[in-house]
Coordinates of C-alpha atoms in Angstrom, one line a residue:
Chain A
M1 CA 36.1 102.3 48.5
E2 CA 36.3 105.9 49.3
T3 CA 38.4 107.8 46.9
F4 CA 41.1 110.1 48.2
N5 CA 41.6 112.0 45.0
F6 CA 39.0 114.5 44.0
L7 CA 40.3 114.5 40.4
D8 CA 39.3 110.9 40.1
K9 CA 35.8 111.8 41.2
I10 CA 35.5 114.7 38.8
I11 CA 36.9 113.3 35.6
G12 CA 37.1 109.6 36.4
E13 CA 40.1 107.4 36.8
S14 CA 42.0 107.9 33.5
I15 CA 45.4 108.9 32.2
L16 CA 44.3 112.6 32.3
S17 CA 43.5 112.5 36.0
A18 CA 46.8 110.7 36.7
V19 CA 48.7 113.4 34.8
L20 CA 46.8 116.2 36.5
S21 CA 47.5 114.5 39.9
A22 CA 51.2 114.6 39.1
L23 CA 51.1 118.2 37.8
L24 CA 49.3 119.7 40.8
P25 CA 52.2 119.0 43.3
L26 CA 54.7 120.2 40.7
I27 CA 52.9 123.6 40.4
F28 CA 52.6 123.7 44.2
L29 CA 56.3 122.9 44.5
I30 CA 57.3 125.8 42.1
V31 CA 55.2 128.3 43.9
Y32 CA 56.4 127.0 47.3
A33 CA 60.0 127.2 46.2
L34 CA 59.7 130.8 45.2
I35 CA 58.1 131.7 48.6
A36 CA 60.7 129.7 50.5
I37 CA 63.6 131.4 48.7
L38 CA 62.1 134.8 49.5
G39 CA 61.5 133.6 53.0
E40 CA 65.1 132.5 53.3
L41 CA 66.4 135.9 52.0
K42 CA 64.1 138.0 54.1
I43 CA 64.3 136.0 57.4
S44 CA 68.1 135.8 57.2
A45 CA 68.1 139.6 56.7
W46 CA 65.8 140.3 59.6
I47 CA 67.8 138.0 61.9
Q48 CA 71.0 139.8 60.9
E49 CA 69.3 143.2 61.3
R50 CA 69.4 143.9 57.5
L51 CA 66.6 144.8 55.2
G52 CA 67.3 142.1 52.7
P53 CA 66.4 142.5 49.0
M54 CA 64.4 145.7 48.6
R55 CA 64.8 146.8 44.9
T56 CA 62.8 144.1 42.9
G57 CA 59.2 144.9 43.5
P58 CA 57.6 146.3 46.6
Y59 CA 59.8 145.2 49.6
G60 CA 61.7 142.9 47.2
I61 CA 59.0 140.3 46.9
L62 CA 59.9 139.7 43.2
Q63 CA 63.5 138.8 44.2
P64 CA 63.1 135.0 43.8
I65 CA 61.8 135.4 40.2
A66 CA 64.9 137.5 39.5
E67 CA 67.1 134.8 41.0
V68 CA 65.5 132.1 38.9
V69 CA 65.9 134.2 35.7
K70 CA 69.5 134.8 36.7
L71 CA 70.2 131.1 37.1
L72 CA 68.4 130.2 33.8
Q73 CA 70.7 132.5 31.7
K74 CA 74.0 131.5 33.4
E75 CA 76.5 129.6 31.4
D76 CA 76.3 125.8 31.8
I77 CA 79.9 124.7 32.7
V78 CA 81.0 121.1 32.7
P79 CA 84.6 120.7 34.1
T80 CA 87.0 119.2 31.5
N81 CA 88.0 116.2 33.6
A82 CA 84.5 115.6 34.9
N83 CA 82.6 112.4 34.0
R84 CA 80.2 114.2 31.6
L85 CA 77.4 111.6 31.7
L86 CA 77.1 111.2 35.4
F87 CA 77.7 114.9 36.0
N88 CA 74.7 115.7 33.9
L89 CA 72.6 112.9 35.3
A90 CA 73.1 113.7 39.0
P91 CA 70.7 116.7 39.3
F92 CA 67.9 114.8 37.7
V93 CA 68.4 111.8 40.0
M94 CA 68.4 114.2 43.0
F95 CA 65.2 116.0 41.8
T96 CA 63.4 112.8 40.9
G97 CA 63.9 111.5 44.5
A98 CA 62.7 114.8 46.0
F99 CA 59.7 115.0 43.7
A100 CA 58.8 111.3 44.1
G101 CA 58.0 112.0 47.8
F102 CA 55.2 114.4 46.8
A103 CA 53.3 111.4 45.3
V104 CA 51.8 110.4 48.6
I105 CA 51.5 113.6 50.6
P106 CA 47.8 114.1 51.6
F107 CA 47.3 117.8 51.0
S108 CA 43.6 117.6 52.0
P109 CA 41.1 115.0 53.0
A110 CA 40.1 114.9 49.3
F111 CA 43.5 115.1 47.7
A112 CA 46.6 112.9 47.9
P113 CA 48.2 112.4 44.4
A114 CA 48.5 108.6 45.0
H115 CA 46.8 106.9 47.8
I116 CA 48.9 103.9 48.9
N117 CA 48.8 102.0 52.1
L118 CA 52.5 102.4 52.9
G119 CA 52.8 106.2 52.4
L120 CA 55.1 106.8 55.4
Y121 CA 57.4 103.9 54.4
Y122 CA 57.4 105.1 50.8
I123 CA 58.5 108.7 51.6
F124 CA 61.2 107.2 53.8
A125 CA 62.4 104.9 51.0
V126 CA 62.6 107.5 48.1
G127 CA 64.8 109.6 50.3
A128 CA 67.5 107.2 49.2
F129 CA 67.6 108.8 45.7
A130 CA 68.9 112.0 47.3
V131 CA 71.9 110.1 48.7
I132 CA 72.6 108.5 45.2
G133 CA 72.2 111.9 43.5
I134 CA 74.6 113.7 45.8
V135 CA 77.2 110.9 45.6
M136 CA 76.9 110.8 41.8
G137 CA 77.3 114.6 41.5
G138 CA 80.2 114.7 44.0
W139 CA 82.1 111.8 42.3
A140 CA 81.5 112.9 38.7
S141 CA 82.7 116.5 39.4
N142 CA 86.3 115.1 39.8
N143 CA 87.0 117.6 42.5
K144 CA 88.3 116.7 46.0
Y145 CA 86.0 119.2 47.7
S146 CA 83.0 117.7 45.9
L147 CA 84.0 114.2 46.7
L148 CA 84.5 115.0 50.4
G149 CA 81.2 116.8 50.5
A150 CA 79.5 113.8 48.9
M151 CA 81.1 111.3 51.3
R152 CA 80.1 113.4 54.3
S153 CA 76.6 113.9 53.1
A154 CA 76.1 110.1 52.4
S155 CA 77.4 109.1 55.8
Q156 CA 75.4 111.8 57.5
M157 CA 72.1 110.9 55.8
I158 CA 72.6 107.2 56.4
S159 CA 73.4 107.7 60.1
Y160 CA 70.4 110.0 60.7
E161 CA 68.0 107.7 58.8
I162 CA 68.2 105.3 61.8
P163 CA 66.7 107.6 64.5
G164 CA 64.3 108.9 61.8
A165 CA 63.2 105.4 61.1
L166 CA 62.5 104.8 64.8
V167 CA 60.4 107.9 65.0
V168 CA 58.4 106.8 61.9
L169 CA 58.0 103.3 63.4
T170 CA 56.6 104.9 66.6
A171 CA 54.2 106.9 64.6
A172 CA 53.1 103.7 62.9
V173 CA 52.5 102.1 66.3
L174 CA 50.5 105.1 67.5
A175 CA 48.3 105.4 64.4
N176 CA 48.2 101.7 63.8
S177 CA 48.8 102.4 60.1
L178 CA 51.5 103.5 57.6
D179 CA 48.8 105.2 55.5
L180 CA 49.3 109.0 55.6
Q181 CA 45.6 109.6 55.2
E182 CA 44.8 107.3 58.0
I183 CA 47.4 108.8 60.3
S184 CA 45.8 112.2 59.6
L185 CA 42.3 110.7 60.2
A186 CA 43.5 109.2 63.5
Q187 CA 44.2 112.6 64.9
S188 CA 40.9 114.3 64.0
G189 CA 39.4 116.5 66.6
P190 CA 40.9 119.4 68.5
F191 CA 44.6 119.9 68.7
W192 CA 45.1 117.9 71.9
N193 CA 44.3 114.8 69.7
W194 CA 47.5 115.4 67.7
F195 CA 50.2 112.9 68.2
L196 CA 52.4 115.8 69.4
F197 CA 50.2 115.6 72.5
G198 CA 49.9 111.9 72.7
G199 CA 47.1 111.3 70.3
P200 CA 43.4 110.9 71.0
G201 CA 42.5 109.3 74.3
P202 CA 41.3 110.1 77.9
W203 CA 43.1 112.6 80.0
T204 CA 45.2 109.8 81.6
K205 CA 47.4 109.9 78.4
I206 CA 49.1 112.9 80.0
W207 CA 52.1 110.8 81.0
V208 CA 53.1 110.0 77.4
I209 CA 53.1 113.6 76.3
P210 CA 56.8 114.2 77.3
F211 CA 57.7 111.2 75.2
T212 CA 55.8 112.3 72.1
L213 CA 57.2 115.8 72.4
L214 CA 60.7 114.4 72.7
L215 CA 60.0 112.2 69.7
S216 CA 58.9 115.2 67.5
L217 CA 62.1 117.0 68.6
I218 CA 64.2 114.0 67.5
F219 CA 62.4 113.9 64.2
M220 CA 63.0 117.7 63.7
I221 CA 66.7 117.2 64.3
T222 CA 67.0 114.2 62.0
S223 CA 65.1 116.0 59.3
L224 CA 67.5 118.9 59.5
A225 CA 70.4 116.5 59.1
E226 CA 68.8 114.6 56.2
T227 CA 68.1 117.7 54.2
N228 CA 71.7 118.9 54.9
R229 CA 70.5 122.1 56.5
T230 CA 72.4 124.1 59.2
P231 CA 73.4 123.2 61.9
F232 CA 74.1 119.9 59.9
D233 CA 75.3 121.5 56.7
I234 CA 78.9 120.2 56.9
P235 CA 78.6 118.5 53.5
E236 CA 78.5 121.9 51.9
G237 CA 80.4 123.9 54.6
E238 CA 81.5 126.9 52.6
S239 CA 84.5 127.7 54.8
E240 CA 86.2 124.3 54.3
L241 CA 84.6 122.6 51.2
V242 CA 83.6 125.7 49.0
G243 CA 80.2 124.2 48.2
G244 CA 80.5 120.5 48.8
Y245 CA 78.9 118.2 46.2
H246 CA 77.6 121.1 44.1
T247 CA 80.8 123.1 43.9
E248 CA 81.3 122.5 40.2
Y249 CA 77.6 123.0 39.2
S250 CA 76.4 126.2 37.6
G251 CA 73.3 127.6 36.0
M252 CA 70.2 125.3 35.7
K253 CA 71.9 122.2 37.1
F254 CA 72.8 124.1 40.3
A255 CA 69.2 125.3 40.4
M256 CA 68.0 121.8 40.3
F257 CA 70.1 120.8 43.3
F258 CA 68.8 123.9 45.0
F259 CA 65.2 123.1 44.1
A260 CA 65.6 119.5 45.3
E261 CA 66.9 120.8 48.6
Y262 CA 63.8 123.0 49.1
A263 CA 61.5 120.1 47.9
N264 CA 63.2 117.8 50.5
M265 CA 62.7 120.5 53.2
F266 CA 59.0 120.6 52.4
I267 CA 58.7 116.8 52.4
V268 CA 60.3 116.4 55.9
A269 CA 58.1 119.3 57.1
S270 CA 55.0 117.6 55.8
V271 CA 55.9 114.3 57.3
L272 CA 56.4 116.1 60.7
T273 CA 53.1 117.8 60.1
I274 CA 51.2 114.6 59.2
V275 CA 52.8 112.5 62.0
F276 CA 52.8 115.0 64.9
L277 CA 50.7 118.0 64.0
G278 CA 47.5 116.3 62.7
G279 CA 48.1 116.8 59.0
W280 CA 45.1 118.6 57.4
N281 CA 43.1 118.6 60.6
S282 CA 41.9 121.9 61.9
P283 CA 43.3 122.6 65.4
F284 CA 39.7 123.6 66.6
G285 CA 37.9 120.3 65.9
E286 CA 35.0 120.8 63.5
F287 CA 35.4 124.5 63.4
M288 CA 37.1 125.6 60.1
S289 CA 37.5 122.1 58.8
G290 CA 36.6 120.8 55.3
Y291 CA 38.3 120.0 52.0
F292 CA 39.6 123.5 51.3
W293 CA 40.4 124.3 54.9
G294 CA 42.4 121.1 54.9
V295 CA 44.7 122.4 52.2
F296 CA 45.0 125.7 54.2
W297 CA 45.8 124.0 57.5
F298 CA 48.2 121.5 55.9
T299 CA 50.2 124.1 54.0
S300 CA 50.3 126.6 56.9
K301 CA 51.5 123.9 59.4
A302 CA 54.1 122.6 56.9
M303 CA 55.2 126.2 56.0
F304 CA 55.6 126.9 59.8
I305 CA 58.0 123.9 60.0
V306 CA 59.9 125.3 56.9
F307 CA 60.1 128.6 58.7
L308 CA 61.5 126.9 61.8
Q309 CA 64.2 125.3 59.5
I310 CA 65.1 128.6 58.1
W311 CA 65.1 130.3 61.5
L312 CA 67.5 127.6 62.9
R313 CA 69.7 127.9 59.9
W314 CA 70.4 131.6 60.6
T315 CA 70.8 131.3 64.3
L316 CA 72.9 128.2 65.0
P317 CA 76.6 127.6 64.1
R318 CA 77.6 124.5 62.2
V319 CA 78.5 121.3 64.2
R320 CA 81.7 119.4 63.7
V321 CA 81.7 115.9 62.0
D322 CA 82.4 114.1 65.3
Q323 CA 79.7 116.1 67.1
L324 CA 77.3 115.1 64.4
M325 CA 78.1 111.4 64.7
F326 CA 78.0 111.7 68.5
L327 CA 74.6 113.3 68.4
G328 CA 73.1 110.8 65.9
W329 CA 74.3 107.6 67.4
K330 CA 74.8 108.2 71.1
V331 CA 72.0 110.8 71.9
L332 CA 69.2 110.6 69.3
L333 CA 69.2 106.8 68.8
P334 CA 68.9 105.8 72.5
F335 CA 66.3 108.4 73.2
A336 CA 64.3 107.4 70.2
L337 CA 64.5 103.7 71.3
V338 CA 63.2 104.6 74.8
C339 CA 60.4 106.6 73.4
F340 CA 59.5 103.7 71.0
I341 CA 59.4 101.2 73.8
V342 CA 57.3 103.4 76.1
L343 CA 54.8 104.4 73.4
S344 CA 54.5 100.8 72.2
L345 CA 53.7 99.9 75.8
Y346 CA 51.1 102.7 76.0
R347 CA 49.5 101.4 72.8
I348 CA 49.2 97.9 74.3
L349 CA 47.9 99.1 77.6
Y350 CA 45.2 101.4 76.2
Chain B
M1 CA 46.7 98.4 27.9
L2 CA 48.2 101.0 30.2
V3 CA 49.6 98.3 32.4
E4 CA 51.3 96.7 29.5
I5 CA 52.9 99.9 28.4
V6 CA 54.2 100.4 32.0
F7 CA 55.4 96.8 32.2
W8 CA 57.3 96.9 28.9
T9 CA 58.9 100.3 29.9
F10 CA 60.2 98.8 33.1
A11 CA 61.2 95.5 31.4
V12 CA 63.3 97.3 28.8
L13 CA 64.8 99.5 31.5
I14 CA 65.8 96.5 33.6
V15 CA 67.3 94.5 30.7
L16 CA 69.2 97.5 29.2
S17 CA 70.6 98.7 32.5
A18 CA 71.5 95.2 33.6
L19 CA 73.4 94.8 30.3
V20 CA 75.3 98.0 31.0
A21 CA 76.1 96.8 34.5
V22 CA 77.5 93.5 33.2
L23 CA 79.2 94.7 30.0
S24 CA 80.6 98.1 31.0
K25 CA 84.4 98.3 31.4
N26 CA 84.1 101.1 33.9
V27 CA 83.0 99.9 37.3
I28 CA 81.4 103.2 38.3
Y29 CA 79.0 102.9 35.2
S30 CA 78.1 99.4 36.3
V31 CA 77.3 100.6 39.8
F32 CA 75.1 103.5 38.6
A33 CA 73.4 101.2 36.0
L34 CA 72.4 99.0 38.9
L35 CA 70.4 102.0 40.2
F36 CA 68.1 101.7 37.2
T37 CA 67.9 97.9 37.4
F38 CA 66.8 98.0 41.0
F39 CA 64.4 100.8 40.2
G40 CA 62.9 98.9 37.3
V41 CA 62.5 95.7 39.5
A42 CA 60.7 97.8 42.1
G43 CA 58.3 99.0 39.3
I44 CA 57.6 95.4 38.3
Y45 CA 56.8 94.6 42.0
V46 CA 54.3 97.4 42.0
L47 CA 52.6 96.0 38.9
L48 CA 52.3 92.7 40.8
N49 CA 50.5 94.5 43.6
A50 CA 53.4 93.8 45.9
D51 CA 53.8 97.3 47.2
F52 CA 55.6 96.4 50.4
I53 CA 58.3 94.5 48.5
A54 CA 58.6 97.3 46.0
I55 CA 59.3 99.9 48.6
T56 CA 61.6 97.6 50.5
Q57 CA 63.5 97.0 47.2
I58 CA 64.1 100.8 47.0
L59 CA 65.0 101.2 50.6
I60 CA 67.3 98.2 50.9
Y61 CA 68.9 97.9 47.4
I62 CA 69.0 101.6 46.4
G63 CA 69.3 103.1 49.8
G64 CA 71.6 100.5 51.4
I65 CA 73.5 98.1 49.1
L66 CA 74.0 100.6 46.2
V67 CA 75.3 103.3 48.5
L68 CA 77.7 100.8 50.0
L69 CA 78.9 99.7 46.5
I70 CA 79.4 103.3 45.5
F71 CA 81.4 104.0 48.6
G72 CA 83.6 101.1 47.8
V73 CA 84.2 102.1 44.2
M74 CA 84.6 105.8 45.0
L75 CA 87.2 105.3 47.7
T76 CA 89.3 103.2 45.4
S77 CA 89.4 105.2 42.2
N78 CA 89.5 108.9 42.5
I79 CA 91.4 109.1 45.7
T80 CA 94.0 106.4 45.3
S81 CA 94.0 106.7 41.4
V82 CA 94.0 102.9 41.1
D83 CA 92.7 101.8 37.8
I84 CA 89.4 100.0 38.5
R85 CA 88.5 99.1 35.0
S86 CA 87.9 95.4 34.6
G87 CA 90.5 93.7 32.4
Q88 CA 90.3 91.2 29.6
I89 CA 89.1 87.7 30.4
G90 CA 90.4 84.5 28.8
V91 CA 88.6 81.7 27.0
F92 CA 88.6 79.5 30.0
H93 CA 86.7 82.1 32.1
T94 CA 84.3 82.9 29.3
F95 CA 83.5 79.2 28.9
W96 CA 82.7 78.5 32.5
A97 CA 80.8 81.8 33.0
G98 CA 78.7 81.1 30.0
L99 CA 78.0 77.6 31.0
I100 CA 76.9 78.5 34.5
S101 CA 74.8 81.4 33.2
L102 CA 73.0 79.1 30.7
L103 CA 72.3 76.6 33.5
V104 CA 70.9 79.3 35.7
I105 CA 68.7 80.6 32.9
A106 CA 67.5 77.1 32.1
G107 CA 66.7 76.4 35.7
I108 CA 64.8 79.7 36.2
S109 CA 62.9 79.2 33.0
Y110 CA 62.0 75.7 33.9
I111 CA 60.7 76.8 37.3
A112 CA 58.8 79.7 35.8
L113 CA 57.1 77.7 33.1
S114 CA 56.3 74.5 35.1
T115 CA 54.9 76.2 38.3
N116 CA 51.2 76.7 38.5
W117 CA 51.2 80.3 39.6
A118 CA 48.4 81.4 41.8
T119 CA 47.2 84.5 40.0
S120 CA 44.6 87.0 41.2
S121 CA 42.6 89.4 39.1
S122 CA 44.8 92.4 38.3
H123 CA 42.6 95.0 39.9
S124 CA 41.8 93.3 43.2
E125 CA 40.7 95.7 45.9
Q126 CA 43.5 97.5 47.7
K127 CA 44.1 96.1 51.1
A128 CA 47.0 96.6 53.4
T129 CA 49.6 94.0 52.4
I130 CA 51.7 94.9 55.4
E131 CA 49.2 93.5 57.9
T132 CA 49.2 90.2 56.1
I133 CA 53.0 90.2 56.0
G134 CA 53.3 91.1 59.6
N135 CA 50.8 88.4 60.7
S136 CA 52.5 85.7 58.8
L137 CA 56.0 86.7 59.9
L138 CA 55.0 86.4 63.5
T139 CA 53.0 83.2 63.1
N140 CA 53.9 80.8 60.3
Y141 CA 57.4 82.1 59.5
L142 CA 58.5 83.0 63.0
L143 CA 61.6 80.7 62.9
A144 CA 62.9 82.3 59.6
F145 CA 62.2 85.8 61.0
E146 CA 64.0 85.2 64.3
S147 CA 67.0 83.5 62.7
S148 CA 67.4 86.4 60.3
S149 CA 67.5 88.7 63.3
V150 CA 70.2 86.6 64.9
L151 CA 72.1 86.8 61.6
L152 CA 71.9 90.6 61.7
L153 CA 73.0 90.6 65.3
I154 CA 76.0 88.5 64.4
A155 CA 76.8 91.0 61.6
I156 CA 76.6 94.0 64.0
I157 CA 78.8 92.3 66.6
G158 CA 81.3 91.4 63.9
A159 CA 81.4 95.0 62.6
A160 CA 81.9 96.3 66.1
L161 CA 84.7 93.9 66.7
I162 CA 86.5 94.8 63.5
A163 CA 86.1 98.5 64.2
R164 CA 87.4 98.1 67.8
R165 CA 90.6 96.3 66.9
K166 CA 93.5 98.8 66.8

């Protein structure tokens, strides 16, 4: 069988290669989080016609490091009436769930930390840990704002899992697999072979392109809701709930919630990349494709989606709870169902 | 060797967290202990090469049932300040609970020991279990599959009916 992990090839399948396979995404995650924090600070500043951080390093590019150092040396406060055990456990559960998703992401044709057949399903399932972590933290804080935020977050994430699941199901129908590497392989070739444009096939596939475009839009919206990002950040709406489920958290534990949110952003961005944007495939077919170009294309596509998420956060206002539920159940779900049926029909016909 | 270490880690995790879930006086601890029980069971499924069931375990039990349980417990304790600790139980209850538990343990042990399990080599080649599952669901087990979907439909209609009633 062809191996999908270059570490297994170099040092053989051993404990060492397993540990290294787990460490590489962690290192990537730390670097990515620093870049994303800087991106958030700078992009928000540019959108609001400010300069953003300018003092730490040239153009303030060292600002995220300063932020991390600041968070590390802050006092760790546990509220007196909080449930100490669950309060301390919640950030770890949250981060475990976020990091577990990285286990199956194919960064390149030669590297996915764990190659399992059900990668897409797996990523979807471990998202459940985020709900548990949020609810655990919100309940243990013993604060009504935290509890309200946690309840909102749980109901929102569960509601938006359903249209998200339909999109994932459609992707599985199109690629005939749940394996993230095989989904990427199915879209090899130039960019019009991506599932965003209906997948590989003769030019007669044109009539499904509106449906796949709509489907990717639906997934983008549900992914924003599942990561609690604006315009769906009502679980932590500052103006009404102070900070939602992480109101009472400070220092490193707050940083872990924050870190987990950024990790989740990257995971949904990479799922969107793999399912609709061809994963590690080069947009020009054979040109600029290979193992290292794969890493380049994958990260740049995923980072572009992260950029879109940040862009939307600073341009759109927050939706109300009823609008959120309306959008999830009465708009996204029927449209996703229609797309699912049409694309299944297309798969049967061609 | 490595497999054994992983197995015993998960086995200890399951037993300890299940004991916390049963013996804890505080219901919220029981609920969160179930998180680790479900997670450990998923780990055991992975060791048995049943990847689809393992992921389904996480999705259904942790993502669905546990969240539902937490909702129920949360809404009763911190908001209404009702004491949700489980109280003392009498000798009568202890006797019957113990008897039934012993019978269940005896039954499961008998089945586990007397069945001739079809075991495969531990490192059989990876093939997509989901294809096999899908094929058998739509051929040999179609009736069970369809009747479970009817059950879900009934549940949805019931929920809608309860929610509609003013």
